[in-house]
PDB file of C-alpha atoms in Angstrom:
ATOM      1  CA  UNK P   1       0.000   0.000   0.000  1.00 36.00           C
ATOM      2  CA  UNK P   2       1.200   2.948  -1.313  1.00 41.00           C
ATOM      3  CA  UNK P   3       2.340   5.703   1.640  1.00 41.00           C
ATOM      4  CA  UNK P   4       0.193   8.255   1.717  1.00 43.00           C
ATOM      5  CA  UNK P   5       1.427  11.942   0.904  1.00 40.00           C
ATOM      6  CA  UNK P   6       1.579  15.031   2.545  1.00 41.00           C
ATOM      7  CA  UNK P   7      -1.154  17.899   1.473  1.00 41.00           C
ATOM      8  CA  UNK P   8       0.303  20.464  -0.968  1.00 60.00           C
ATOM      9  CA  UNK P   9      -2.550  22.708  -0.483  1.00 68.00           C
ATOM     10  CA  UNK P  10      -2.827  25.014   2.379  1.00 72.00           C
ATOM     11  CA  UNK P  11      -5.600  24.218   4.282  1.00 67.00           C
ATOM     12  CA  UNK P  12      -9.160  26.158   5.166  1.00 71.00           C
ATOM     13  CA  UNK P  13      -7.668  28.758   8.265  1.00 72.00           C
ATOM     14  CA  UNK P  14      -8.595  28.020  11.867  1.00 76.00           C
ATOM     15  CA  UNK P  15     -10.198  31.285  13.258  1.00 72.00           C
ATOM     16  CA  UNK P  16     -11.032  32.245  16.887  1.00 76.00           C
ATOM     17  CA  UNK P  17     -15.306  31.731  16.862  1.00 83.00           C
ATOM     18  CA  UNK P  18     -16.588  35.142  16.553  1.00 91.00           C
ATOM     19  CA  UNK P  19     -18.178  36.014  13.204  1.00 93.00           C
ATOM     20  CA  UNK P  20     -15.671  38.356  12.223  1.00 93.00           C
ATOM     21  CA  UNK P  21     -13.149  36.410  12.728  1.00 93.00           C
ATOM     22  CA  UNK P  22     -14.637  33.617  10.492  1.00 93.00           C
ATOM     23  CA  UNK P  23     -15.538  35.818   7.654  1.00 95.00           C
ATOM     24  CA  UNK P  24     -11.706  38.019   7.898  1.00 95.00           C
ATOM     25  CA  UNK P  25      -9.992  34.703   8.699  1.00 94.00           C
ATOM     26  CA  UNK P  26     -11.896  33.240   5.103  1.00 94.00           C
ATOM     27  CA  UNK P  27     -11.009  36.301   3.409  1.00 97.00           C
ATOM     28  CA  UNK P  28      -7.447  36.714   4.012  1.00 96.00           C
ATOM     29  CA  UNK P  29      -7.180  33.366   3.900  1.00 95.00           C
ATOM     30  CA  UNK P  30      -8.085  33.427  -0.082  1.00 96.00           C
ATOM     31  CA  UNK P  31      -6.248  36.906  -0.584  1.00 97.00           C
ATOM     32  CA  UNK P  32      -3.202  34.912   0.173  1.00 95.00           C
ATOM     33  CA  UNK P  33      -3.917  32.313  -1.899  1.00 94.00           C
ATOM     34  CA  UNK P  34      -5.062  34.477  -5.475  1.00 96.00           C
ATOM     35  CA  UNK P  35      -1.680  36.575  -4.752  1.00 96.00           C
ATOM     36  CA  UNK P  36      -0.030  33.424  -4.563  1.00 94.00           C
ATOM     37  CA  UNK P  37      -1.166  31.786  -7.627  1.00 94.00           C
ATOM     38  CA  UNK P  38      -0.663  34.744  -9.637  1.00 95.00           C
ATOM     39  CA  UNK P  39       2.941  35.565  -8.006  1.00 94.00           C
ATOM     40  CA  UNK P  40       5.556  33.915 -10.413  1.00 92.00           C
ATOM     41  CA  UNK P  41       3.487  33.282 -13.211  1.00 94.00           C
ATOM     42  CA  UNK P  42       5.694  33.428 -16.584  1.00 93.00           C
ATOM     43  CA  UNK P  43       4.991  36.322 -19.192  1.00 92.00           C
ATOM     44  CA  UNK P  44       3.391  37.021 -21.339  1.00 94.00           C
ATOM     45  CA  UNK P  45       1.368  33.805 -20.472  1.00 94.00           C
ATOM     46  CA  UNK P  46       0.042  35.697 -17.006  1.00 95.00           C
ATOM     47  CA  UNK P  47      -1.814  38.117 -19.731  1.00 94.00           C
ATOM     48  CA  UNK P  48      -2.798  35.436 -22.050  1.00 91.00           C
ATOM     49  CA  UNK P  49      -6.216  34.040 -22.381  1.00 90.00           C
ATOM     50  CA  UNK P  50      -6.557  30.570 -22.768  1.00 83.00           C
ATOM     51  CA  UNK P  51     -10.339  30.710 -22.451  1.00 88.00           C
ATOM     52  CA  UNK P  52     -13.053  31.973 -25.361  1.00 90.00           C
ATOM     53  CA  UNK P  53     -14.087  35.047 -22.545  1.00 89.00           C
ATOM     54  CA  UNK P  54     -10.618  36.603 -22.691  1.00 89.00           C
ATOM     55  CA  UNK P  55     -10.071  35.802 -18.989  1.00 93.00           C
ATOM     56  CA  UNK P  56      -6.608  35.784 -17.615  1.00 95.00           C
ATOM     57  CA  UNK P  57      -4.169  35.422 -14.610  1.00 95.00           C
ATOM     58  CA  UNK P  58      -3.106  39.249 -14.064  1.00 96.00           C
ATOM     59  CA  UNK P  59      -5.927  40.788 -15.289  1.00 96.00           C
ATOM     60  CA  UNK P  60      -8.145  38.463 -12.414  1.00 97.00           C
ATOM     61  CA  UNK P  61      -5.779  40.410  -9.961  1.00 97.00           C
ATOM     62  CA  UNK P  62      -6.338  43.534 -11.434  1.00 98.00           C
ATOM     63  CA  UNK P  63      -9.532  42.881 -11.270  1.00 97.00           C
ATOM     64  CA  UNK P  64      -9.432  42.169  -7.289  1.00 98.00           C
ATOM     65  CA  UNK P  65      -7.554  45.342  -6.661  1.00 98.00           C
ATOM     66  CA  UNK P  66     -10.459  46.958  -7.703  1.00 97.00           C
ATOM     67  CA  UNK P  67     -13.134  45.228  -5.896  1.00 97.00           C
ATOM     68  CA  UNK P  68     -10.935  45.831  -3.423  1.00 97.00           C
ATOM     69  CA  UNK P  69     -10.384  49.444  -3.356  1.00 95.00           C
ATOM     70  CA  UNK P  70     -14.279  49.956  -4.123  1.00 93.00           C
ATOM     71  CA  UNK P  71     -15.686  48.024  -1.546  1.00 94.00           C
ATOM     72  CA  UNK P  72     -13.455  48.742   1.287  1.00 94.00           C
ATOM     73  CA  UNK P  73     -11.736  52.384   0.423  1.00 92.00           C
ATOM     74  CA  UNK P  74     -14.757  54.006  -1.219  1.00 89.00           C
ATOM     75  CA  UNK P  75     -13.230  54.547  -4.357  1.00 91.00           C
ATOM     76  CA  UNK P  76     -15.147  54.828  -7.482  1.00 90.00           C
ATOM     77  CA  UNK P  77     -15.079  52.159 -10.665  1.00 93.00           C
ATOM     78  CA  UNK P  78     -16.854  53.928 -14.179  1.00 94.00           C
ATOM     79  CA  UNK P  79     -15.952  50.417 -15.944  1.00 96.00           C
ATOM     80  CA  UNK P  80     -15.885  47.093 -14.393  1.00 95.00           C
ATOM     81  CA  UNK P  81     -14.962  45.818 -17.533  1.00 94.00           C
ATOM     82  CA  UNK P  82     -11.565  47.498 -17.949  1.00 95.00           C
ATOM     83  CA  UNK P  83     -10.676  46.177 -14.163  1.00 96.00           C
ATOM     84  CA  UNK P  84      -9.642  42.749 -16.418  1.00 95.00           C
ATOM     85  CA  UNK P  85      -7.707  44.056 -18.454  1.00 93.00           C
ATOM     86  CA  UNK P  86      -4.002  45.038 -16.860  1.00 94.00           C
ATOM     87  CA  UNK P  87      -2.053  47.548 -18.250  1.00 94.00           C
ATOM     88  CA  UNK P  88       0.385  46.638 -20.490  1.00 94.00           C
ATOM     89  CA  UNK P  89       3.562  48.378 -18.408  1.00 95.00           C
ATOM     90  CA  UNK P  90       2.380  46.327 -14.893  1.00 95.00           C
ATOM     91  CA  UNK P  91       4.870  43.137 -14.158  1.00 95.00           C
ATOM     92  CA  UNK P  92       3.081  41.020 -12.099  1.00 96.00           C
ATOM     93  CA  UNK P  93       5.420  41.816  -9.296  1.00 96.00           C
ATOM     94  CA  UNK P  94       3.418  45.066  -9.714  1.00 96.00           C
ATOM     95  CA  UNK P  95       0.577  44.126  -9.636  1.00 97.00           C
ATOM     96  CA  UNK P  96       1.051  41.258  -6.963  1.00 98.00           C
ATOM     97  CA  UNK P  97       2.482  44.382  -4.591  1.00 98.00           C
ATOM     98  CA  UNK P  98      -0.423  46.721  -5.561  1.00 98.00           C
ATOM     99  CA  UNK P  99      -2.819  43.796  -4.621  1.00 98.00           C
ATOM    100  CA  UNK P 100      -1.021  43.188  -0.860  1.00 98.00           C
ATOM    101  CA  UNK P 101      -0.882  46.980  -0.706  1.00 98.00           C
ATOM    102  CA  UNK P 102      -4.381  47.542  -1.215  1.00 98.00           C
ATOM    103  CA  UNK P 103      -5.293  44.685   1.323  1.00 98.00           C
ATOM    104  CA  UNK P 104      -3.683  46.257   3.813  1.00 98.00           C
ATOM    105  CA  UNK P 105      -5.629  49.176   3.347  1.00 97.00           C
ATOM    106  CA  UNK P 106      -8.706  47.563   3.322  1.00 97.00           C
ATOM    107  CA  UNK P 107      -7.669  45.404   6.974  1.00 97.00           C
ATOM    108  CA  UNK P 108      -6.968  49.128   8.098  1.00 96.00           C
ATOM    109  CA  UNK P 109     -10.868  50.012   7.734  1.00 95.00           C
ATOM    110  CA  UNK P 110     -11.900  46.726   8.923  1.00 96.00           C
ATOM    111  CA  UNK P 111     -10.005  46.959  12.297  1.00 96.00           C
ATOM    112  CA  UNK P 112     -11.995  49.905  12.752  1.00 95.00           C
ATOM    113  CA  UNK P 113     -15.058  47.922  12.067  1.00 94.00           C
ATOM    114  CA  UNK P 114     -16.259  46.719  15.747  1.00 91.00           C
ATOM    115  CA  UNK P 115     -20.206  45.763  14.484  1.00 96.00           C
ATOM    116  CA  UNK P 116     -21.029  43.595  11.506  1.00 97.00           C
ATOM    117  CA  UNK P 117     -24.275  45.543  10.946  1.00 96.00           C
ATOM    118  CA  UNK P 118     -22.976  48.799  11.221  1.00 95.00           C
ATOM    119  CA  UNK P 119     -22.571  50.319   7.337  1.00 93.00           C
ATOM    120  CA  UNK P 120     -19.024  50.260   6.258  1.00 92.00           C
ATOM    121  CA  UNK P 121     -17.402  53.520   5.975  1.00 86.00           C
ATOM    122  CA  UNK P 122     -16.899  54.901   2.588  1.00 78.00           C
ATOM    123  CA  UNK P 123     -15.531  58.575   2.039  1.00 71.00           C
ATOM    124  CA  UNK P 124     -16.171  59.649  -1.103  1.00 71.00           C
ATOM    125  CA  UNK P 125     -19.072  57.526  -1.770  1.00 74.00           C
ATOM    126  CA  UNK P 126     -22.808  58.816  -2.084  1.00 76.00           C
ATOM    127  CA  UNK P 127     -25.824  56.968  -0.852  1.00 79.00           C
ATOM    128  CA  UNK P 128     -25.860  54.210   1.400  1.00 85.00           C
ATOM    129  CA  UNK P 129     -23.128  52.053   2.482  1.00 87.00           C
ATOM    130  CA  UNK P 130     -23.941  48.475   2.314  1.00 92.00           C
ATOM    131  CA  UNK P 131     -23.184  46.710   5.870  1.00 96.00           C
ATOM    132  CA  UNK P 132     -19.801  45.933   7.091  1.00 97.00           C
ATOM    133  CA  UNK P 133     -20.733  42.005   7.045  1.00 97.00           C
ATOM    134  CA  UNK P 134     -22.198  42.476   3.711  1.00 96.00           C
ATOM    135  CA  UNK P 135     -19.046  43.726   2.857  1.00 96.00           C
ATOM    136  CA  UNK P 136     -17.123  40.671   4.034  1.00 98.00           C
ATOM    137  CA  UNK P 137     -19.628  38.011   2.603  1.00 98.00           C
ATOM    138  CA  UNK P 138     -19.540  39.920  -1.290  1.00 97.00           C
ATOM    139  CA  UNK P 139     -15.401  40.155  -0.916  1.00 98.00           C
ATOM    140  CA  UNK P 140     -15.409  36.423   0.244  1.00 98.00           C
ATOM    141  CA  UNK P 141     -17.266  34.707  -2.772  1.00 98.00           C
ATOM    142  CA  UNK P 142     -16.046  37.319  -5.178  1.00 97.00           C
ATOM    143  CA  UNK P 143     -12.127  36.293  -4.388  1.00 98.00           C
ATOM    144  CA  UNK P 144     -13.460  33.205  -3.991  1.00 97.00           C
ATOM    145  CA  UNK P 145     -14.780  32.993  -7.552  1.00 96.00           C
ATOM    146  CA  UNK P 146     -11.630  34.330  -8.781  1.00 96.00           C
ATOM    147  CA  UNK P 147      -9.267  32.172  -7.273  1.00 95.00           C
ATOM    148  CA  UNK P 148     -10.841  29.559  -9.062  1.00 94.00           C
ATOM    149  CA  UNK P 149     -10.472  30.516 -12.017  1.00 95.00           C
ATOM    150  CA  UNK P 150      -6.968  31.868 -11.164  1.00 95.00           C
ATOM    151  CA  UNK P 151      -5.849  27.926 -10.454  1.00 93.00           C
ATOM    152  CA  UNK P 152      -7.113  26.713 -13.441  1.00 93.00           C
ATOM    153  CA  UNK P 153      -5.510  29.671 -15.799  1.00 94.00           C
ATOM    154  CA  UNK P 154      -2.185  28.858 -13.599  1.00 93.00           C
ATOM    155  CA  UNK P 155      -2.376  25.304 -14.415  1.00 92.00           C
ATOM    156  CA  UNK P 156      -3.104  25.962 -17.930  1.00 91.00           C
ATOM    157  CA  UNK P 157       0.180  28.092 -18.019  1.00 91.00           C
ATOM    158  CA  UNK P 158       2.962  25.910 -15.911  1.00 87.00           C
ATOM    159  CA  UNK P 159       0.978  23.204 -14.476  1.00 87.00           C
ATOM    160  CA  UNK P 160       0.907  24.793 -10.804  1.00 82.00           C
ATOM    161  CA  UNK P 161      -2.074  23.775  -8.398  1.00 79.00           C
ATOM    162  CA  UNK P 162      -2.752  23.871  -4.554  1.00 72.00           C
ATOM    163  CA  UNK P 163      -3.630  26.958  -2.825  1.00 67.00           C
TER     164      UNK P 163
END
């Protein structure tokens, strides 16, 4: 019987109980592991498409950094679409530091953030906020999403999987 092998993948974080904690701990948790997939990748295969939609690796990050900056740092986004589509001067070490960067910011305004149902703060931003928990849930399956399709295109380019 074969011996069995050690997990390459990091596994799902262990978080204190509270709610925040759980929803941060799940979010950081697959902030790390989008940066990571997308850290390294070759060019220009990070900004090639090897799906009919156009997707790719950097422009997925790109794409975060936005989400990122609108939902937690009030800061306004005229067209989504462009957010996948990386300029042509970012390396991914760039981008990969922009990303980090821009997580940091947002973990800034969350330590603020003592109740889930309070609206998050947004300068900048008319109109309602939606609710800090919101927040955390729409960031959660959107970088969740993403990092999906981030390990696929990574596999696609140099056969790297695991989180």
């Amino acid at each position: 019987m074969p011996t069995a092998s050690r997990r390459k993948d990091t596994p799902p974080p262990r978080t204190a109980n509270s709610e925040a904690d759980v929803l941060r701990g799940f979010l950081d948790y697959l902030r790390v592991s989008i940066a990571a997939k997308v850290d390294g990748a070759a060019e220009p295969q990070v900004r090639t498409s090897a799906v009919p939609s156009g997707t790719n690796l950097l422009g997925l990050l790109n794409h975060l950094i936005a989400v990122e900056s609108a939902t937690f740092l009030g800061e306004k986004v005229t067209d989504w679409q462009a957010t996948l589509r990386p300029d042509p001067e970012d390396s991914v070490s760039d981008l990969v530091t922009r990303y980090r960067e821009t997580v940091a910011r947002a973990n800034e305004v969350l330590d603020e953030c003592t109740d889930l149902g309070a609206p998050l703060p947004r300068p900048g931003r008319p109109g309602p906020a939606p609710s800090v928990r919101w927040a955390l849930t729409h960031m959660i399956e959107e970088t969740g999403r993403h990092a999906g399709h981030a390990d696929i295109l990574r596999e696609l380019i140099d056969g790297g999987t695991g989180r």
